[in-house]
Amino acid sequence: MTTIFAAQALTPAGFSENVRVTLAGDAISRVETGVAGQPGDVRVGALVPGLPNLHSHAFQRGMAGLAERRGASADSFWTWRDVMYRFALSLTPDEMQAIAEMAYVEMLEAGFTRVGEFHYLHHDADGRAYADPAEMSLRILAAAQATGLNLTHLPVFYAHSDFGGRAPNEGQRRFIHSLDGFARLLGRIRAAMTRPLDRLGIAPHSLRAATAAELSALVATHEDGPIHIHVAEQTREVEDCVAVSGQRPVEWLLAHQPVDSRWCLIHATHLAEAERRGLAACGAVAGLCPITEANLGDGLFPAPEFFAEGGRFGVGSDSNVEISVAGELKTLEYGQRLTRRLRNVLAMGEGSTGASLFQRALAGGAQALAAPTPQIAPGAPADLVALADAANLPQAGETILDRWIFARDVTVGDVWAAGRHVVREGRHIARDAVVARYAKAVKRVAG
Ligand code: NGQ
Ligand code: ZN
């Protein structure tokens, strides 16, 4: 049995002092506040629930920093995608697992305790299914298990290169399924999932990659579990959607699919006012990936209006170019400050901006990943992040969140995921072995 004594902890009632948390297996069994620490307790500074990372393409961690060179033509999301496709085509299952383990180690070290892995690298390099068609998904499951990260696996249905059911291109050959093949894949993955806290959902890649009929068939045959889809990330995608359907992407989805609290719309960057209100009202989560959206030049999500309308959001590290809880939340806020020339925009009222962002991302992230809401309360999963304050300054808990997110002089010290103490003094317990395998994989692929 593990007991943690925290000088401060974020409980459902807010920050409390002198909190003793007892873990039993993968859950919290007891929370005592205003008590003294005892011999044998792990002593920490501020204890907060682990944040869900609702959107990741783990393999892209292996090309982080390799697409920051300008080519002969103006670079854009689409030229980045060409580089990414070439990288994706070269990976073996062993290499993909090694890169995923590196990404997952960094997620845990950042304070994420669950990942939504939006996984589309399914087939062998020639486009044919592996002997086990779930080979690559099993590697994702293995990487999550090896590192201790909770997983919501989101196998991707991908069938077309663009709106109007256009045939997939050569660069997409490892991603492609028929509806029947996809159903078989899901069955195989379901049978292979063994950890009780892991979850399975589906992810039609985008309105480019799945037709209206395919989307309806997928939704009709999956009556529970999360549904994630990329939507309205780039303005070209919005224009193409209007040209083909007469509607903007989010407008089309809200009109043609039963979008509700099971759904997570990834990016949803470009929203007309009616789309923004409709998305907020339907209870779906907006899956924001602020660092990747900045890196790819996507645009800015209308966060303050959406939050004011009751819209839910969570954050994802997406391309994994930088894996950081603090960085995602800070980038979300700074985008608003830069364009509006204001400060503390997403505090959404008086008080701490960091606490507002963190609490909203916690609830939205858990909803999107079909996970119980992370909280420091008996019965909740033991997904916990201890923040270390090097200067040990006496101050209210919310300021600790602001200093973590904006100043980074508070950092992640210890992390427990599903009750396992996997990060100690800021380092994942398997970091050295994972880095060695990661380096070998990336050196081969990147030459
Ligand atoms: C992806 N990533 O699937 O990895 C996409 C790019 C696409 C982002 N959208 C490919 N950030 O959307 O076609
Ligand atoms: Zn994505």
XYZ file of C-alpha atoms and ligand atoms in Angstrom:
461
model
C 0.000 0.000 0.000
C 1.310 3.438 -0.972
C 0.614 6.553 1.083
C 1.409 10.039 -0.173
C 1.582 13.096 2.057
C 1.081 16.366 0.165
C 1.595 19.856 1.586
C -1.295 20.818 -0.718
C -3.642 18.795 -2.892
C -6.319 19.708 -5.412
C -9.408 17.899 -4.094
C -12.966 18.244 -5.479
C -13.446 21.019 -2.873
C -10.420 22.958 -4.129
C -6.879 23.069 -2.754
C -6.549 21.615 0.745
C -3.493 21.562 3.006
C -1.752 18.604 4.637
C -3.431 15.869 2.659
C -2.703 12.178 3.040
C -3.722 9.991 0.085
C -3.773 6.200 0.309
C -3.587 4.107 -2.848
C -4.865 0.552 -3.154
C -4.055 -1.096 -6.471
C -4.978 1.229 -9.330
C -7.351 3.413 -7.259
C -7.348 5.951 -4.441
C -8.798 4.307 -1.330
C -8.617 7.121 1.214
C -8.091 10.901 1.369
C -7.491 12.670 4.713
C -7.093 16.436 4.922
C -5.556 18.567 7.666
C -3.563 15.670 9.066
C 0.091 15.022 9.831
C 2.387 12.978 7.612
C 3.510 9.582 8.860
C 6.700 7.578 8.542
C 6.711 5.756 5.216
C 4.645 8.407 3.395
C 5.999 9.653 0.074
C 6.250 13.381 0.783
C 5.412 15.763 -2.054
C 4.661 19.467 -2.576
C 1.393 19.973 -4.458
C -0.603 16.956 -5.639
C -3.012 17.312 -8.579
C -4.895 14.815 -10.765
C -3.105 13.616 -13.911
C -4.296 15.300 -17.101
C -5.646 13.256 -20.048
C -3.851 13.872 -23.350
C -6.773 13.473 -25.727
C -5.007 13.368 -29.091
C -1.684 11.805 -30.069
C -0.050 10.313 -33.147
C 2.787 8.718 -31.202
C 4.967 7.844 -34.210
C 5.260 11.529 -35.164
C 7.460 12.055 -32.067
C 10.233 10.492 -34.153
C 10.222 13.376 -36.662
C 10.001 16.191 -34.102
C 12.326 18.967 -35.237
C 12.955 17.385 -38.646
C 10.326 19.398 -40.523
C 11.442 22.863 -39.443
C 13.454 23.593 -42.606
C 11.927 25.633 -45.379
C 11.788 23.990 -48.804
C 11.749 25.492 -52.283
C 8.044 26.358 -52.163
C 6.227 28.139 -49.348
C 5.871 25.641 -46.535
C 2.455 24.814 -45.171
C 0.483 22.157 -43.372
C 0.368 20.249 -46.689
C 4.141 20.238 -47.276
C 4.616 19.147 -43.626
C 2.196 16.312 -44.331
C 4.360 15.097 -47.238
C 7.378 14.913 -44.909
C 5.263 13.113 -42.301
C 3.984 10.566 -44.859
C 7.543 9.735 -45.955
C 8.508 9.204 -42.326
C 5.434 7.031 -41.707
C 6.240 4.831 -44.702
C 9.650 3.887 -43.348
C 8.801 2.625 -39.859
C 8.880 -1.031 -38.796
C 6.673 -2.272 -35.939
C 9.694 -2.407 -33.591
C 10.616 1.168 -34.486
C 7.090 2.447 -34.065
C 6.905 0.838 -30.627
C 10.256 2.334 -29.623
C 9.111 5.813 -30.680
C 5.730 5.391 -28.960
C 7.480 4.371 -25.734
C 9.611 7.520 -25.906
C 6.524 9.681 -26.457
C 4.685 7.977 -23.592
C 7.629 8.363 -21.193
C 7.650 12.084 -21.993
C 3.877 12.329 -21.553
C 4.106 10.836 -18.066
C 7.038 13.094 -17.206
C 4.953 16.059 -18.389
C 2.015 15.164 -16.112
C -0.262 13.376 -18.569
C -1.545 10.057 -17.179
C -3.728 8.908 -20.096
C -3.387 9.190 -23.858
C -5.963 9.070 -26.635
C -3.922 7.387 -29.353
C -5.479 8.266 -32.713
C -3.798 5.462 -34.560
C -3.734 5.067 -38.339
C -0.396 3.470 -39.203
C -1.982 0.030 -39.579
C -0.321 -1.869 -42.438
C 3.076 -2.959 -43.703
C 5.104 -0.544 -45.849
C 3.708 -2.055 -49.072
C 0.164 -1.369 -47.885
C -0.690 -4.997 -47.146
C -2.066 -6.070 -43.788
C 0.414 -7.694 -41.405
C -0.026 -11.398 -40.641
C -1.824 -10.146 -37.561
C -3.858 -7.196 -38.903
C -3.687 -5.560 -35.455
C 0.142 -5.768 -35.325
C 0.637 -2.000 -35.054
C -2.216 -1.479 -32.575
C -0.727 -4.219 -30.404
C 2.544 -2.230 -30.432
C 0.644 0.809 -29.127
C -0.906 -1.350 -26.395
C 2.551 -2.700 -25.554
C 4.091 0.790 -25.395
C 1.339 1.998 -23.054
C 1.748 -1.049 -20.858
C 5.544 -0.853 -20.758
C 5.508 2.805 -19.712
C 2.436 2.616 -17.441
C 0.388 5.215 -19.330
C -3.396 4.663 -19.358
C -4.634 4.221 -22.916
C -7.785 5.101 -24.799
C -7.028 3.466 -28.110
C -8.676 5.098 -31.109
C -8.071 2.984 -34.223
C -8.582 5.119 -37.307
C -10.864 4.369 -40.227
C -9.257 5.834 -43.354
C -10.454 5.123 -46.909
C -10.085 8.184 -49.168
C -7.726 11.002 -50.019
C -10.272 13.795 -50.197
C -13.901 14.904 -50.173
C -16.157 13.136 -52.639
C -14.737 9.674 -51.894
C -11.529 10.199 -53.884
C -9.208 7.179 -54.058
C -6.422 7.151 -51.466
C -2.955 8.141 -52.678
C 0.250 6.082 -52.502
C 1.501 7.915 -49.417
C -1.609 6.784 -47.523
C -1.320 3.062 -48.294
C -0.503 1.989 -44.752
C -3.705 3.613 -43.402
C -6.470 2.116 -45.554
C -9.391 -0.156 -44.565
C -12.730 -1.353 -45.880
C -15.542 -1.184 -43.325
C -15.340 -4.979 -42.914
C -11.579 -4.945 -42.436
C -11.938 -2.187 -39.867
C -14.570 -4.173 -37.941
C -12.183 -7.149 -37.852
C -9.394 -4.918 -36.587
C -11.563 -3.631 -33.747
C -12.566 -7.155 -32.745
C -8.944 -8.251 -32.611
C -7.913 -5.205 -30.552
C -10.823 -5.624 -28.145
C -9.745 -9.193 -27.477
C -6.151 -8.092 -26.843
C -6.896 -5.318 -24.344
C -6.228 -6.588 -20.831
C -5.804 -3.592 -18.524
C -9.083 -2.721 -16.775
C -8.679 1.054 -17.106
C -7.928 1.032 -20.852
C -10.684 2.075 -23.249
C -11.448 1.558 -26.941
C -13.083 4.039 -29.290
C -13.187 4.709 -33.024
C -11.743 7.482 -35.124
C -12.988 8.144 -38.640
C -9.902 10.159 -39.666
C -11.640 13.176 -41.192
C -14.411 14.173 -43.579
C -11.730 13.843 -46.273
C -10.933 10.215 -45.427
C -14.445 8.846 -44.794
C -17.579 9.422 -46.888
C -20.957 10.316 -45.399
C -22.158 6.729 -45.919
C -19.048 5.242 -44.280
C -19.335 7.605 -41.345
C -22.988 6.685 -40.819
C -22.166 2.974 -41.002
C -19.358 3.338 -38.445
C -21.499 5.311 -36.021
C -24.442 2.915 -36.418
C -22.330 -0.127 -35.569
C -20.546 1.389 -32.553
C -23.152 2.145 -29.971
C -20.806 3.063 -27.194
C -17.294 4.369 -26.688
C -15.767 7.596 -27.893
C -15.820 8.827 -31.499
C -12.981 11.144 -32.530
C -12.586 12.924 -35.871
C -10.258 15.628 -37.243
C -12.289 18.567 -38.513
C -11.906 22.133 -39.827
C -8.202 22.412 -39.085
C -7.133 24.145 -42.283
C -9.043 26.772 -44.278
C -8.515 24.764 -47.483
C -10.437 21.909 -45.882
C -13.307 24.267 -45.070
C -13.390 25.587 -48.658
C -13.282 22.092 -50.164
C -16.091 20.916 -47.887
C -18.277 23.861 -48.886
C -17.537 23.209 -52.572
C -18.595 19.555 -52.322
C -21.452 19.673 -49.796
C -22.566 23.293 -49.605
C -21.790 23.254 -45.878
C -18.777 23.977 -43.699
C -17.241 20.890 -41.999
C -18.603 21.361 -38.468
C -21.927 22.587 -39.872
C -22.119 19.424 -41.986
C -21.236 17.125 -39.059
C -23.785 18.696 -36.717
C -26.465 18.374 -39.404
C -25.693 14.809 -40.544
C -24.332 12.917 -37.531
C -25.656 12.442 -33.978
C -22.853 14.549 -32.474
C -23.133 14.424 -28.684
C -21.033 13.876 -25.561
C -19.419 10.716 -27.034
C -17.792 12.805 -29.743
C -14.522 14.666 -29.769
C -13.920 17.056 -32.652
C -10.170 17.425 -33.052
C -9.029 20.993 -33.804
C -12.418 22.436 -34.946
C -10.322 25.543 -35.525
C -12.368 27.328 -38.156
C -15.893 27.866 -36.854
C -18.624 30.228 -37.971
C -20.633 31.601 -35.058
C -23.529 29.168 -35.526
C -21.123 26.206 -35.689
C -19.411 27.360 -32.509
C -22.735 27.630 -30.667
C -23.946 24.301 -32.031
C -20.753 22.539 -30.981
C -20.933 24.029 -27.474
C -24.595 23.060 -27.099
C -24.283 19.441 -28.257
C -21.952 18.439 -25.397
C -19.108 17.175 -27.595
C -15.529 18.003 -26.641
C -13.354 20.278 -28.759
C -9.976 18.498 -28.915
C -7.524 21.392 -28.972
C -3.846 20.798 -29.747
C -2.395 24.294 -29.257
C 1.314 23.492 -29.730
C 0.764 21.460 -32.905
C -1.785 23.962 -34.248
C 0.815 26.717 -33.803
C 3.552 24.555 -35.315
C 1.451 23.702 -38.387
C 0.016 27.196 -38.883
C -3.582 26.068 -38.478
C -5.207 29.147 -36.989
C -6.784 30.053 -33.662
C -9.781 28.405 -32.015
C -12.389 30.891 -30.660
C -11.849 29.694 -27.110
C -13.317 32.512 -24.950
C -16.617 32.605 -26.834
C -16.841 28.798 -26.887
C -16.111 28.521 -23.155
C -18.653 31.257 -22.360
C -21.257 29.247 -24.276
C -20.564 26.219 -22.080
C -18.346 24.453 -24.617
C -16.089 21.677 -23.339
C -12.473 21.177 -24.344
C -9.422 19.097 -23.620
C -5.853 19.249 -24.908
C -3.801 16.885 -27.035
C -0.130 16.781 -27.950
C -1.035 15.580 -31.485
C 2.222 15.653 -33.532
C 4.259 15.407 -30.313
C 6.718 18.032 -31.572
C 6.842 19.130 -27.920
C 5.194 17.144 -25.127
C 4.122 19.445 -22.308
C 1.002 19.900 -20.180
C 2.127 23.375 -19.193
C 3.062 24.219 -22.784
C -0.330 23.232 -24.239
C -2.295 25.290 -21.703
C 0.055 28.273 -21.943
C -0.018 28.264 -25.754
C -3.827 28.184 -25.706
C -3.918 31.292 -23.511
C -1.084 33.138 -25.283
C -2.750 32.792 -28.691
C -5.701 34.706 -27.255
C -3.507 37.338 -25.571
C -1.581 38.007 -28.781
C -4.615 38.464 -30.997
C -6.855 40.294 -28.497
C -4.129 42.359 -26.816
C -5.524 41.389 -23.409
C -4.342 39.297 -20.449
C -5.886 36.387 -18.489
C -8.471 35.802 -21.209
C -9.280 32.155 -20.409
C -9.637 32.699 -16.666
C -13.252 33.383 -17.787
C -13.942 35.545 -14.747
C -11.977 36.598 -11.682
C -9.228 34.292 -10.528
C -6.441 32.052 -11.700
C -6.004 31.473 -15.429
C -3.979 28.326 -14.811
C -6.662 26.813 -12.565
C -9.427 27.623 -15.073
C -7.497 26.002 -17.929
C -6.379 22.982 -15.914
C -9.812 22.156 -14.445
C -11.592 22.514 -17.786
C -9.009 20.409 -19.625
C -9.257 17.744 -16.919
C -13.029 17.355 -17.258
C -13.109 17.630 -21.060
C -10.146 15.324 -21.551
C -11.661 12.612 -19.367
C -15.005 12.880 -21.145
C -13.367 12.607 -24.559
C -11.384 9.524 -23.523
C -14.294 7.793 -21.732
C -12.271 7.812 -18.518
C -13.538 8.526 -15.027
C -12.954 12.190 -14.144
C -9.511 12.377 -12.564
C -9.898 13.626 -9.014
C -8.259 13.223 -5.630
C -11.125 11.395 -3.972
C -11.746 7.824 -2.761
C -12.659 5.490 -5.607
C -11.045 7.621 -8.314
C -8.204 6.125 -10.351
C -4.771 6.675 -8.821
C -3.587 9.020 -11.585
C -1.643 11.644 -9.689
C 0.949 14.310 -10.425
C 3.133 15.851 -7.720
C 4.412 19.326 -8.520
C 7.756 20.253 -7.046
C 8.399 23.835 -6.044
C 12.182 24.171 -5.889
C 12.017 27.384 -3.845
C 9.252 25.969 -1.627
C 7.377 29.270 -1.577
C 4.365 29.491 0.723
C 1.299 30.272 -1.409
C -2.157 29.185 -2.400
C -2.480 26.123 -4.592
C -3.868 27.921 -7.600
C -0.711 30.000 -7.815
C 1.234 26.754 -8.002
C -0.753 25.914 -11.155
C -0.065 29.376 -12.607
C 3.643 29.045 -11.848
C 3.747 25.553 -13.387
C 1.957 26.643 -16.564
C 3.344 30.148 -17.087
C 6.649 30.356 -15.223
C 7.791 26.725 -15.172
C 9.632 27.266 -11.886
C 7.269 24.637 -10.532
C 7.855 21.319 -12.281
C 6.571 17.753 -12.297
C 8.324 15.664 -9.634
C 6.455 12.381 -9.181
C 3.712 10.720 -11.200
C 1.490 7.751 -10.411
C -0.567 6.246 -13.232
C -3.105 3.537 -12.380
C -1.324 3.396 -9.012
C 2.166 2.782 -10.433
C 4.860 5.246 -9.327
C 6.396 5.638 -12.788
C 8.026 9.092 -12.575
C 10.375 9.886 -9.687
C 12.180 13.217 -9.310
C 11.064 14.165 -12.798
C 12.393 11.041 -14.550
C 10.468 8.043 -15.789
C 11.797 4.846 -14.217
C 12.448 3.279 -17.649
C 13.808 6.440 -19.320
C 17.346 5.226 -20.045
C 16.320 1.969 -21.746
C 13.563 3.727 -23.691
C 15.918 6.478 -24.901
C 18.425 3.881 -26.128
C 15.829 2.044 -28.248
C 14.355 5.343 -29.473
C 17.739 6.677 -30.584
C 18.485 3.494 -32.524
C 15.132 3.693 -34.332
C 15.369 7.360 -35.242
C 19.008 7.095 -36.391
C 18.046 4.347 -38.851
C 14.959 6.123 -40.163
C 16.363 9.646 -40.347
C 19.697 8.358 -41.725
C -2.615 13.359 -39.106
N -2.347 15.643 -38.396
O -3.459 12.528 -39.389
O -1.554 13.063 -38.568
C -2.914 14.806 -39.407
C -2.360 15.199 -40.742
C -4.266 14.967 -42.352
C -2.882 16.829 -38.155
N -3.973 17.136 -38.773
C -2.949 14.446 -41.873
N -2.356 17.661 -37.293
O -4.979 15.654 -41.626
O -4.577 14.645 -43.481
Zn -4.285 14.526 -35.392
